[in-house]
CSV table of C-alpha atoms and ligand atoms in Angstrom, one decimal:
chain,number,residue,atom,x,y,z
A,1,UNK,CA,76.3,90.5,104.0
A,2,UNK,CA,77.1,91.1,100.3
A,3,UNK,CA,78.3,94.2,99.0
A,4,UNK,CA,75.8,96.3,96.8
A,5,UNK,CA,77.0,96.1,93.1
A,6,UNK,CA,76.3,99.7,91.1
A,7,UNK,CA,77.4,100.0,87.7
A,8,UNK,CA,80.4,103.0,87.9
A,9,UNK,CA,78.4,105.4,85.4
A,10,UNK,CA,75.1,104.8,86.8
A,11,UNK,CA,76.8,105.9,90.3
A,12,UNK,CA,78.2,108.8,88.5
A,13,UNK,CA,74.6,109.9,87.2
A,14,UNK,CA,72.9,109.4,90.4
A,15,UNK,CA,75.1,112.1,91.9
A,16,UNK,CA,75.2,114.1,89.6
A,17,UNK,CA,71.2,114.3,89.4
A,18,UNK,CA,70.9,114.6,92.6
A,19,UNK,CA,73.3,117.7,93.4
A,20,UNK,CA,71.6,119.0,90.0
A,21,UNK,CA,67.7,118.5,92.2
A,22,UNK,CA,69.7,119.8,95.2
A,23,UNK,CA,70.3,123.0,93.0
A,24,UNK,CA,73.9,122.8,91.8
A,25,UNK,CA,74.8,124.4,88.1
A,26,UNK,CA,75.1,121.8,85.7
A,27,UNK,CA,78.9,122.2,86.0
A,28,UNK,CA,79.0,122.1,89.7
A,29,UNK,CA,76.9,118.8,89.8
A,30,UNK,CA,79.1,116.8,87.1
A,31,UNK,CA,82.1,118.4,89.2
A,32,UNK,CA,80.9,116.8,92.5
A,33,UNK,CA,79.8,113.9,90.7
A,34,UNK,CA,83.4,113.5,89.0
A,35,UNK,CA,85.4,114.1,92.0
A,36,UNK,CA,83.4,111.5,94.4
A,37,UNK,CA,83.1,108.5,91.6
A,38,UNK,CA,86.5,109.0,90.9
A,39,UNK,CA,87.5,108.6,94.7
A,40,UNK,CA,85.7,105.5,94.8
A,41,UNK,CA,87.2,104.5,91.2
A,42,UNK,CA,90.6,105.3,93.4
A,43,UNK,CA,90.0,103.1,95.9
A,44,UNK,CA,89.1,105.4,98.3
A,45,UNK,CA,85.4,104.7,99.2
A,46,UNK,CA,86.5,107.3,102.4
A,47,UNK,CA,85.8,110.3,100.1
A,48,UNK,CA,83.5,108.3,97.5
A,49,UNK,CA,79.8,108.5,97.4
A,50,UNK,CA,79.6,107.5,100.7
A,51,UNK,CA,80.1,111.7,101.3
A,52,UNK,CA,77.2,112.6,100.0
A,53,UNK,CA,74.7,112.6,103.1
A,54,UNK,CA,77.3,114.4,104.7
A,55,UNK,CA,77.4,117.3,102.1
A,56,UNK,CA,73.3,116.9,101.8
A,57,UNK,CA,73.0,117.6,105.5
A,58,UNK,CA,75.5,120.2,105.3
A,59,UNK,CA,73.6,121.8,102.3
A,60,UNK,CA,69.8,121.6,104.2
A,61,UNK,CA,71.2,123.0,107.3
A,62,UNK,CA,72.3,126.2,105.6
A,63,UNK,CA,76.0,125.1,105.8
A,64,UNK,CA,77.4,124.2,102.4
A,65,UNK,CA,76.4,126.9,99.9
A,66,UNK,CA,76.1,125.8,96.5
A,67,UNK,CA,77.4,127.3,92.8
A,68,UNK,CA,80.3,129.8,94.6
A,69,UNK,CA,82.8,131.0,92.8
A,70,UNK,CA,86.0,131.6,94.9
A,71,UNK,CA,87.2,135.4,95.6
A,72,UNK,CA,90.2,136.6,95.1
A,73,UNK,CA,91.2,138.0,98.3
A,74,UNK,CA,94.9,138.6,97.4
A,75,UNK,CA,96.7,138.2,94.2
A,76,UNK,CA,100.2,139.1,93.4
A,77,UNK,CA,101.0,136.8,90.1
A,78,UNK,CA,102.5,134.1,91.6
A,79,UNK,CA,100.8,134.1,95.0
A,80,UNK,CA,97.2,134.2,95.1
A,81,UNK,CA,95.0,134.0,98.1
A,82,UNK,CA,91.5,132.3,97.7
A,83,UNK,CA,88.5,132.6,99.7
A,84,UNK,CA,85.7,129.4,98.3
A,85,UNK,CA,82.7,130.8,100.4
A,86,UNK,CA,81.9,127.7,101.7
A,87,UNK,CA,81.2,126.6,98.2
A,88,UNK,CA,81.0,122.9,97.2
A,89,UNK,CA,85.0,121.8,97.3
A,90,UNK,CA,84.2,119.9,94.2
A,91,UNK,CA,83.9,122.9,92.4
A,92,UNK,CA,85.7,125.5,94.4
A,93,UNK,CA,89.0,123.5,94.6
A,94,UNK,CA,88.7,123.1,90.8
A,95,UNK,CA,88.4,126.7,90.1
A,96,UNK,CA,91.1,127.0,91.9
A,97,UNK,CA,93.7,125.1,91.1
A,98,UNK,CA,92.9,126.1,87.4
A,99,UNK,CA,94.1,129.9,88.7
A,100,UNK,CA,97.1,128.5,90.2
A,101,UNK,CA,97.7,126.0,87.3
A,102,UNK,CA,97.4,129.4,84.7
A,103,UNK,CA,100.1,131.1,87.2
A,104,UNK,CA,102.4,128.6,86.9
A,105,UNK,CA,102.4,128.7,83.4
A,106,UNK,CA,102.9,132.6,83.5
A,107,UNK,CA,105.7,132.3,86.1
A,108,UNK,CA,107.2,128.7,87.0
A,109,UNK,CA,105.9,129.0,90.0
A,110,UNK,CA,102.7,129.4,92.0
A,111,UNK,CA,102.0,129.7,95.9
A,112,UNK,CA,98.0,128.9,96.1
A,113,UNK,CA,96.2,129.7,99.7
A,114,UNK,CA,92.7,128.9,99.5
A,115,UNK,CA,90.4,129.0,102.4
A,116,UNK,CA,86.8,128.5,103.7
A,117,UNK,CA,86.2,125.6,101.3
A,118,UNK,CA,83.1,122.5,102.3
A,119,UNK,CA,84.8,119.2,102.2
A,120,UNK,CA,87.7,119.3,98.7
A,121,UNK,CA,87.6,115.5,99.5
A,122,UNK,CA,90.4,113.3,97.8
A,123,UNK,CA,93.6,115.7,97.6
A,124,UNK,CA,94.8,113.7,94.8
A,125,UNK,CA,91.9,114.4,92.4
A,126,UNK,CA,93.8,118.4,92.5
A,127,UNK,CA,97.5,117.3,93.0
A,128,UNK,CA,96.2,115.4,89.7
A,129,UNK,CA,94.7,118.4,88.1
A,130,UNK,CA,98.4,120.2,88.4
A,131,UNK,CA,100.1,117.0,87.3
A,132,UNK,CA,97.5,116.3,83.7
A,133,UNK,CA,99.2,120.1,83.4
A,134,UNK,CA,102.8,118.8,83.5
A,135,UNK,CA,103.5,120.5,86.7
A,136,UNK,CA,104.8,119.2,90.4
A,137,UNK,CA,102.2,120.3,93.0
A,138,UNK,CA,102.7,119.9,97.1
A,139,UNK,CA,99.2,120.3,99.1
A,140,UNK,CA,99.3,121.2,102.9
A,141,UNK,CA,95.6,120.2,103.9
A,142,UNK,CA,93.7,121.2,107.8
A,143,UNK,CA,90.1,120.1,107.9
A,144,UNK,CA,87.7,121.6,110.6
A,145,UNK,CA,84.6,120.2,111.8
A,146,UNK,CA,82.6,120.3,114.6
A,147,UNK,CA,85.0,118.6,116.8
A,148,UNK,CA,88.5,117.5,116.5
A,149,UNK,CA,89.0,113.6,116.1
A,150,UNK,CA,92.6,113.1,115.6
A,151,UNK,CA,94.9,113.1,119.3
A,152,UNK,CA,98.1,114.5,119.4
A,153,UNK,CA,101.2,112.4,119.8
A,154,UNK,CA,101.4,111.6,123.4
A,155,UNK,CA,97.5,112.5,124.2
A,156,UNK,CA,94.5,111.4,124.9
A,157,UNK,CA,91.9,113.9,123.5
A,158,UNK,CA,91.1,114.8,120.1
A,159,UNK,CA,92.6,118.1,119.2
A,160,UNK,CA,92.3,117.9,115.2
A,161,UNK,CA,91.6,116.5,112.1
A,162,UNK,CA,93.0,113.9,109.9
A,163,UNK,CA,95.1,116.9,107.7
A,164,UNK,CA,95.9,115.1,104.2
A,165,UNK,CA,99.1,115.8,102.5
A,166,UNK,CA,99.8,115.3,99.7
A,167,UNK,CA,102.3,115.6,96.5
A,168,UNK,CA,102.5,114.8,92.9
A,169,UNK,CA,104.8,114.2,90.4
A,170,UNK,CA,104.2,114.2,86.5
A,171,UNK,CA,106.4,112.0,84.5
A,172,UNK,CA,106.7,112.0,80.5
A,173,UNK,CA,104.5,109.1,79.1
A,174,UNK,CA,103.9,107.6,82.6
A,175,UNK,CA,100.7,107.7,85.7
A,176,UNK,CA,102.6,110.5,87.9
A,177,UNK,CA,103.9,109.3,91.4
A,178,UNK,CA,101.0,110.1,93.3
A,179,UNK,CA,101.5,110.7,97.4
A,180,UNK,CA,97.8,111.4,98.8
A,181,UNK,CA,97.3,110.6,102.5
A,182,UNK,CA,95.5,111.4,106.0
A,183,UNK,CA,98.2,112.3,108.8
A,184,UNK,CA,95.7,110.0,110.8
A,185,UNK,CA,97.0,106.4,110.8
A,186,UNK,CA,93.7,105.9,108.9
A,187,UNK,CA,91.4,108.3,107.1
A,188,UNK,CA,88.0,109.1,109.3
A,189,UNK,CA,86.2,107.6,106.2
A,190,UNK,CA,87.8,104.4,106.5
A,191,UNK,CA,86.6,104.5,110.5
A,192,UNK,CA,83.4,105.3,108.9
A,193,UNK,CA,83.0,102.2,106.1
A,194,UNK,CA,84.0,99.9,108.4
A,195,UNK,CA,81.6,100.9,111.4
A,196,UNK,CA,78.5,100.7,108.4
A,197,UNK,CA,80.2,97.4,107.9
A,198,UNK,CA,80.5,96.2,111.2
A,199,UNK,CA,84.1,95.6,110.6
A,200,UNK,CA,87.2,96.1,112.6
A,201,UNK,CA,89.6,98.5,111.9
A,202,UNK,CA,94.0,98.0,112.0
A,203,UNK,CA,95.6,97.7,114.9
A,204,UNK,CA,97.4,101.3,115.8
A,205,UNK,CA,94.2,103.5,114.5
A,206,UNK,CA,92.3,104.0,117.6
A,207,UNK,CA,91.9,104.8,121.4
A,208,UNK,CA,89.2,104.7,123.1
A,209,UNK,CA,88.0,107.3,125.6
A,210,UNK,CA,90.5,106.2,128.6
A,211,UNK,CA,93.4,106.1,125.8
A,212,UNK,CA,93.6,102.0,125.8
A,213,UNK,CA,94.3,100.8,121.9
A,214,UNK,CA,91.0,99.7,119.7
A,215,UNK,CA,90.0,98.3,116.5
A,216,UNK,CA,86.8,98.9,117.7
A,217,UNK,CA,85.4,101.8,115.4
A,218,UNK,CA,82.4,102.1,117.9
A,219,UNK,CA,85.0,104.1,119.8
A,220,UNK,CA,84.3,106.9,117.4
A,221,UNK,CA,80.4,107.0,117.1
A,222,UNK,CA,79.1,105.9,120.5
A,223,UNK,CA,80.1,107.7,123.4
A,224,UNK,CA,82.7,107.8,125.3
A,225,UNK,CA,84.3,108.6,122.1
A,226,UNK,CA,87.6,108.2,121.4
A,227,UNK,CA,90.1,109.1,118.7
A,228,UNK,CA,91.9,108.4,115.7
A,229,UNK,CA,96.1,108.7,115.9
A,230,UNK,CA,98.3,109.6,113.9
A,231,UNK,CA,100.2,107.6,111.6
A,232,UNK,CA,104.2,107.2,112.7
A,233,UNK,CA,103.7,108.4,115.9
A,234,UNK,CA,105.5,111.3,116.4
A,235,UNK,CA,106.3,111.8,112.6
A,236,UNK,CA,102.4,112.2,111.5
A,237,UNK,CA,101.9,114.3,114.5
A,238,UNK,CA,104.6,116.8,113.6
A,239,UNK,CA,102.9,116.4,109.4
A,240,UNK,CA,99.6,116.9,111.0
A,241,UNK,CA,101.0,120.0,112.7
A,242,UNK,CA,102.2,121.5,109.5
A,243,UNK,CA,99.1,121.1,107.4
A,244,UNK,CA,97.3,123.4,110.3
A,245,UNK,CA,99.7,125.6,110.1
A,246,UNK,CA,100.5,126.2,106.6
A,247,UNK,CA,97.0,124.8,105.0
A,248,UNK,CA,94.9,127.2,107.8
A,249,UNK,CA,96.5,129.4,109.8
A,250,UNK,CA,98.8,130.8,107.3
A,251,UNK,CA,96.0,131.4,104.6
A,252,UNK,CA,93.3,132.6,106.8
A,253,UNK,CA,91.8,129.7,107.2
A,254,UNK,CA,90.4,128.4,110.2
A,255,UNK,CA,93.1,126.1,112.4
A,256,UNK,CA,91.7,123.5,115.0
A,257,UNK,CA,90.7,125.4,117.8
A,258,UNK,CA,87.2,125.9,119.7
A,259,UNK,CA,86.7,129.3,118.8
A,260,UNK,CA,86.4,127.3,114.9
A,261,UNK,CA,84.2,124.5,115.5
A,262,UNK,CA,81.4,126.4,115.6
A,263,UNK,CA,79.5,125.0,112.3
A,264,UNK,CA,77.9,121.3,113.0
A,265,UNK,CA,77.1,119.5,109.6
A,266,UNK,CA,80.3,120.5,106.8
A,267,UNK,CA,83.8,119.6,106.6
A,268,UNK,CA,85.8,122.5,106.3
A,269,UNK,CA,89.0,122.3,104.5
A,270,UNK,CA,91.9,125.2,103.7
A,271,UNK,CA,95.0,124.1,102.0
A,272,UNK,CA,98.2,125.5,100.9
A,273,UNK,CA,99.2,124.4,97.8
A,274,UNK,CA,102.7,124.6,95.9
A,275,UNK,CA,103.3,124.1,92.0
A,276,UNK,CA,106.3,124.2,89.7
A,277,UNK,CA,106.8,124.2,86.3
A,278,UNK,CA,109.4,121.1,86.3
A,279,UNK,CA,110.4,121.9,82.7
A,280,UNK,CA,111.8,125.3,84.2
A,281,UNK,CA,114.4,123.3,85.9
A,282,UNK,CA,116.3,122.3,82.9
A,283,UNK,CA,116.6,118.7,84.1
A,284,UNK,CA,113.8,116.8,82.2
A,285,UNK,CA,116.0,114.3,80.4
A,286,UNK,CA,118.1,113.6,83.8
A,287,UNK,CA,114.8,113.3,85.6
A,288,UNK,CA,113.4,110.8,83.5
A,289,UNK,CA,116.3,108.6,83.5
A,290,UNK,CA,117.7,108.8,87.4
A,291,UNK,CA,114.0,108.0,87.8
A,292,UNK,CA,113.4,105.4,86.3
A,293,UNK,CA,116.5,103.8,87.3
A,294,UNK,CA,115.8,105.0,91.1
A,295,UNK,CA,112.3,103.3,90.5
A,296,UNK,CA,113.3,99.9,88.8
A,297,UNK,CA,116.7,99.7,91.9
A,298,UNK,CA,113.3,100.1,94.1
A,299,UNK,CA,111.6,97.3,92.6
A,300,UNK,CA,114.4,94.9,92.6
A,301,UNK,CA,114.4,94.6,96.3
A,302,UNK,CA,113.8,90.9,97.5
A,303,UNK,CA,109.9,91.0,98.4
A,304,UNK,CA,108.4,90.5,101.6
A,305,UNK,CA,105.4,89.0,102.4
A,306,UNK,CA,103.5,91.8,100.5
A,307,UNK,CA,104.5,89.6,97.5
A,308,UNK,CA,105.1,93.2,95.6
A,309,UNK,CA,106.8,96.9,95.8
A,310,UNK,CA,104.1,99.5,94.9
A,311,UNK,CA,105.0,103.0,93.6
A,312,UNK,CA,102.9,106.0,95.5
A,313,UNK,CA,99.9,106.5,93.2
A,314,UNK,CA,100.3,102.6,91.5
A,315,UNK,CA,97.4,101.4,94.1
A,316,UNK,CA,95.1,104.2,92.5
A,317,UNK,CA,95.4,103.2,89.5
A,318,UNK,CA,94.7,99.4,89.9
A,319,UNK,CA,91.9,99.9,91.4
A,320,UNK,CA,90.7,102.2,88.7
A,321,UNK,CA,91.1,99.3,85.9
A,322,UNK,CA,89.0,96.8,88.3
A,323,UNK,CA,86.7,99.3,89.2
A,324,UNK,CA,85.2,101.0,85.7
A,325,UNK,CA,82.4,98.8,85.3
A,326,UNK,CA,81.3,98.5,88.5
A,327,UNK,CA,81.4,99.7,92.6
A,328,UNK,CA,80.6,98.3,95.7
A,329,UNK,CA,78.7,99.7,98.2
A,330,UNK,CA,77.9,98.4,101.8
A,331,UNK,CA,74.3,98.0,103.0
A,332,UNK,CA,74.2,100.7,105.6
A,333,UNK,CA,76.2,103.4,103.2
A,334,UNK,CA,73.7,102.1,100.7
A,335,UNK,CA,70.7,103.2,103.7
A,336,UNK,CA,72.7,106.7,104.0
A,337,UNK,CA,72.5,107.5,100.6
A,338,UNK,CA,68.9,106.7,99.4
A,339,UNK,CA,67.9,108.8,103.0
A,340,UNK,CA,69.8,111.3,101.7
A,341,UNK,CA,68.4,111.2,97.8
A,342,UNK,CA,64.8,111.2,99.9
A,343,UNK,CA,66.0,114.7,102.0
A,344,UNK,CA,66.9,116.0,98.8
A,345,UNK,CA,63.5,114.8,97.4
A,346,UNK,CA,61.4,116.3,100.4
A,347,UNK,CA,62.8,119.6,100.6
A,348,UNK,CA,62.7,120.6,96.7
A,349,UNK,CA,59.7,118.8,95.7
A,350,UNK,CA,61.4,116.7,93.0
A,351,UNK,CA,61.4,112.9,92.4
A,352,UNK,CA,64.9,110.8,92.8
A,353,UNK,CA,65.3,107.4,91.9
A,354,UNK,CA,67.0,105.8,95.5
A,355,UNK,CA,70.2,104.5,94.1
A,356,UNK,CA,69.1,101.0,95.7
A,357,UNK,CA,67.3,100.9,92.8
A,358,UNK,CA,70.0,101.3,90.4
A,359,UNK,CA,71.7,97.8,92.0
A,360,UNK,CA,72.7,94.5,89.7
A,361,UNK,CA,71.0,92.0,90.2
B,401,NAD,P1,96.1,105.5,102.2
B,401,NAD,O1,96.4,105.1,103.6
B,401,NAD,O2,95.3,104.6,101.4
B,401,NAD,O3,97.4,105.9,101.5
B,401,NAD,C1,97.3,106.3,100.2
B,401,NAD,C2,98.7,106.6,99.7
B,401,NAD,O4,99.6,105.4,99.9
B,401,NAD,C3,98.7,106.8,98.2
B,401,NAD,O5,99.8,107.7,97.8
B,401,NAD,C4,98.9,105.4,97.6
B,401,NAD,O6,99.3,105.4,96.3
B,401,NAD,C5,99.9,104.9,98.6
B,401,NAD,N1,99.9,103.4,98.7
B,401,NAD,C6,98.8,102.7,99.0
B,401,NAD,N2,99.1,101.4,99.1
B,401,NAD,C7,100.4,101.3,98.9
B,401,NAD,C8,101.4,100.2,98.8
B,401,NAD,N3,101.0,99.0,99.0
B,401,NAD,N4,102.7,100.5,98.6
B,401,NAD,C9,103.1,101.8,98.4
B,401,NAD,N5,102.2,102.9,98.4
B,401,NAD,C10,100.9,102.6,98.6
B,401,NAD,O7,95.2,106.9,102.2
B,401,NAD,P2,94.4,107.6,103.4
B,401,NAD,O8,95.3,108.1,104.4
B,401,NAD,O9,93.4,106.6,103.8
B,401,NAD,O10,93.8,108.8,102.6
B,401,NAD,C11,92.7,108.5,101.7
B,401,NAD,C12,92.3,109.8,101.0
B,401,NAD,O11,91.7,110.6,101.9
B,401,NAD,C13,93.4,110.6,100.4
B,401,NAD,O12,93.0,110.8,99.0
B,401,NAD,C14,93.3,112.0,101.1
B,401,NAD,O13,93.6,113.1,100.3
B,401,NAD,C15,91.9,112.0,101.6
B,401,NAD,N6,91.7,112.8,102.8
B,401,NAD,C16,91.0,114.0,102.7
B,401,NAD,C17,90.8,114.7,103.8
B,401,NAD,C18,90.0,116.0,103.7
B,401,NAD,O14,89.8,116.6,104.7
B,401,NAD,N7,89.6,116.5,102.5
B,401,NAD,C19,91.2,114.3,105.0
B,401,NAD,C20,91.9,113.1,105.1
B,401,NAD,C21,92.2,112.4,104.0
């Protein structure tokens, strides 16, 4: 079956109305409407649109609390620690990387722990946010939900999440290289998109319940369940193991364990963020030219199959140019979505238009 075409800004006004009837600020709704287009603008329908019945289910079972402003829980210039009271991630994870982005420019430097935060969704849309401000930024990300779904290299059971990590780099006159991905040999969102598609999923994502390889992503909905592995074996296990441990457990966050599972409809993140001021370094000329020559001695390589040599962040961008006008969305997302405009509907007494509606012809 055909994809569902949605013309990109009446996608972004859908969401935004509806977090607006759900009760955000008008800030907090073109925040979360901004952040999830632009995912799906990315290419990264995991953390698009397709989020929002999540983060609707969250909000209507008392999880996700809208309009937060992070507190400060510790601040000593250069290191802050942030607490987002289970605030919309959209919003909370802008607020604060705009402290950590100010810190930077007061010191060079800034160590950002933020914790407690509903799902901050694509890590690049920050990493981003530091690099529009000229600066480097490194993001150690844990995400807790009700149950684990990644299993640790060499196991069978689930014992975490798909922990993003993520890094950018600003260069002059140039799209930053861009390095934003799960520590999961997929993202759970992908498992998700292609389950509402009936699809399979690549080879080396999955196991199912007994621990036997799957591109089944059944294994992950319909008990026995299954799980998700790491990407690089061993070498995503370790990254996975470092996001819990900086991201949570070092900035109060909650790490993957049952004593935190105890909420049942949000994604949890925490993250540990580190930016520099790369002007501070003195190198900027240098940097720009051993660069650019690292990056054109990259591209000269003899292609493979892939017909091409991508630079981190390059996908993101191509699929921004072919996406502007217009998005895709899958029939059963598209189901999820106008259910969720009709919750919102329901439980404040408003009218929403169901985003079916909104389709091309
Ligand atoms: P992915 O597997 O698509 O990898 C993306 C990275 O690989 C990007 O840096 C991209 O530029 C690069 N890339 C893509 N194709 C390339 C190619 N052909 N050559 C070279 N580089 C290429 O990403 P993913 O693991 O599916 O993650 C998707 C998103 O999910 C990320 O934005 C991540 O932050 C987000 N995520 C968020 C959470 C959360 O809890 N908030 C959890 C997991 C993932």
């Amino acid at each position: 079956m055909q994809d569902i075409l949605i013309p990109t800004p009446a996608l972004h006004g859908w969401i935004e109305r509806l977090f607006a009837a759900a009760g955000s600020d008008p800030s907090e709704a073109r925040l979360t409407a901004d952040h999830l287009v632009g995912a799906n603008l990315s290419g990264h329908d995991s953390h698009g649109a397709g989020m929002v019945p999540r983060y609707v289910s969250s909000l209507l079972n008392g999880e996700l609390q809208l309009n937060r402003a992070v507190e400060v829980v510790s601040d000593t210039g250069s290191i802050v620690v942030l607490d987002g009271q289970r605030g919309m991630g959209q919003s909370i994870a802008h607020q604060a990387m705009a402290i950590a982005i100010e810190r930077v420019r007061l010191h060079g430097v800034a160590v950002l722990a933020l914790r407690n935060s509903h799902h901050i969704g694509r890590v690049g849309h920050w990493a981003e946010q530091a690099a529009a401000a000229g600066f480097v930024s490194v993001h150690f990300v844990n995400a807790v939900s009700s149950k684990p779904i990644v299993a640790p290299h060499g196991g069978i059971e689930p014992r975490f999440n798909t922990n993003p990590f993520t890094v950018a780099i600003p260069r002059e006159d140039q799209q930053p290289i861009l390095l934003d991905f799960a520590t999961s040999a997929i993202a759970q969102g992908k498992v998700r998109v292609a389950y509402n598609k009936g699809a399979k999923v690549p080879a080396g994502a999955l196991i199912d319940a007994d621990g036997r390889p799957s591109d089944d992503p059944g294994v992950m909905f319909e008990p026995p369940l299954g799980a998700l592995l790491t990407f690089g074996a061993h070498k995503g296990f370790g990254m996975a193991v470092v996001c819990e441990l900086l991201g949570a457990a070092l900035t109060g966050g909650g790490s993957s364990h049952p004593a935190n599972f105890a909420r049942n409809y949000g994604v949890w993140n925490n993250m540990l963020a580190l930016l520099f001021d790369p002007a501070r370094l003195g190198t900027g000329a240098l940097f720009e030219s051993e660069s650019a020559s690292f990056i054109d001695y990259v591209r000269s390589a003899r292609k493979s199959e892939l017909g091409e040599i991508l630079m981190p962040g390059e996908a993101e961008q191509r699929y921004r140019r072919e996406r502007a006008e217009r998005i895709a969305i899958d029939h059963g997302t598209m189901a999820e979505l106008d259910a969720a405009a009709a919750a919102i509907a329901a439980a404040r007494g408003v009218e929403l238009t169901p985003l079916s509606a909104l389709a091309l012809p």
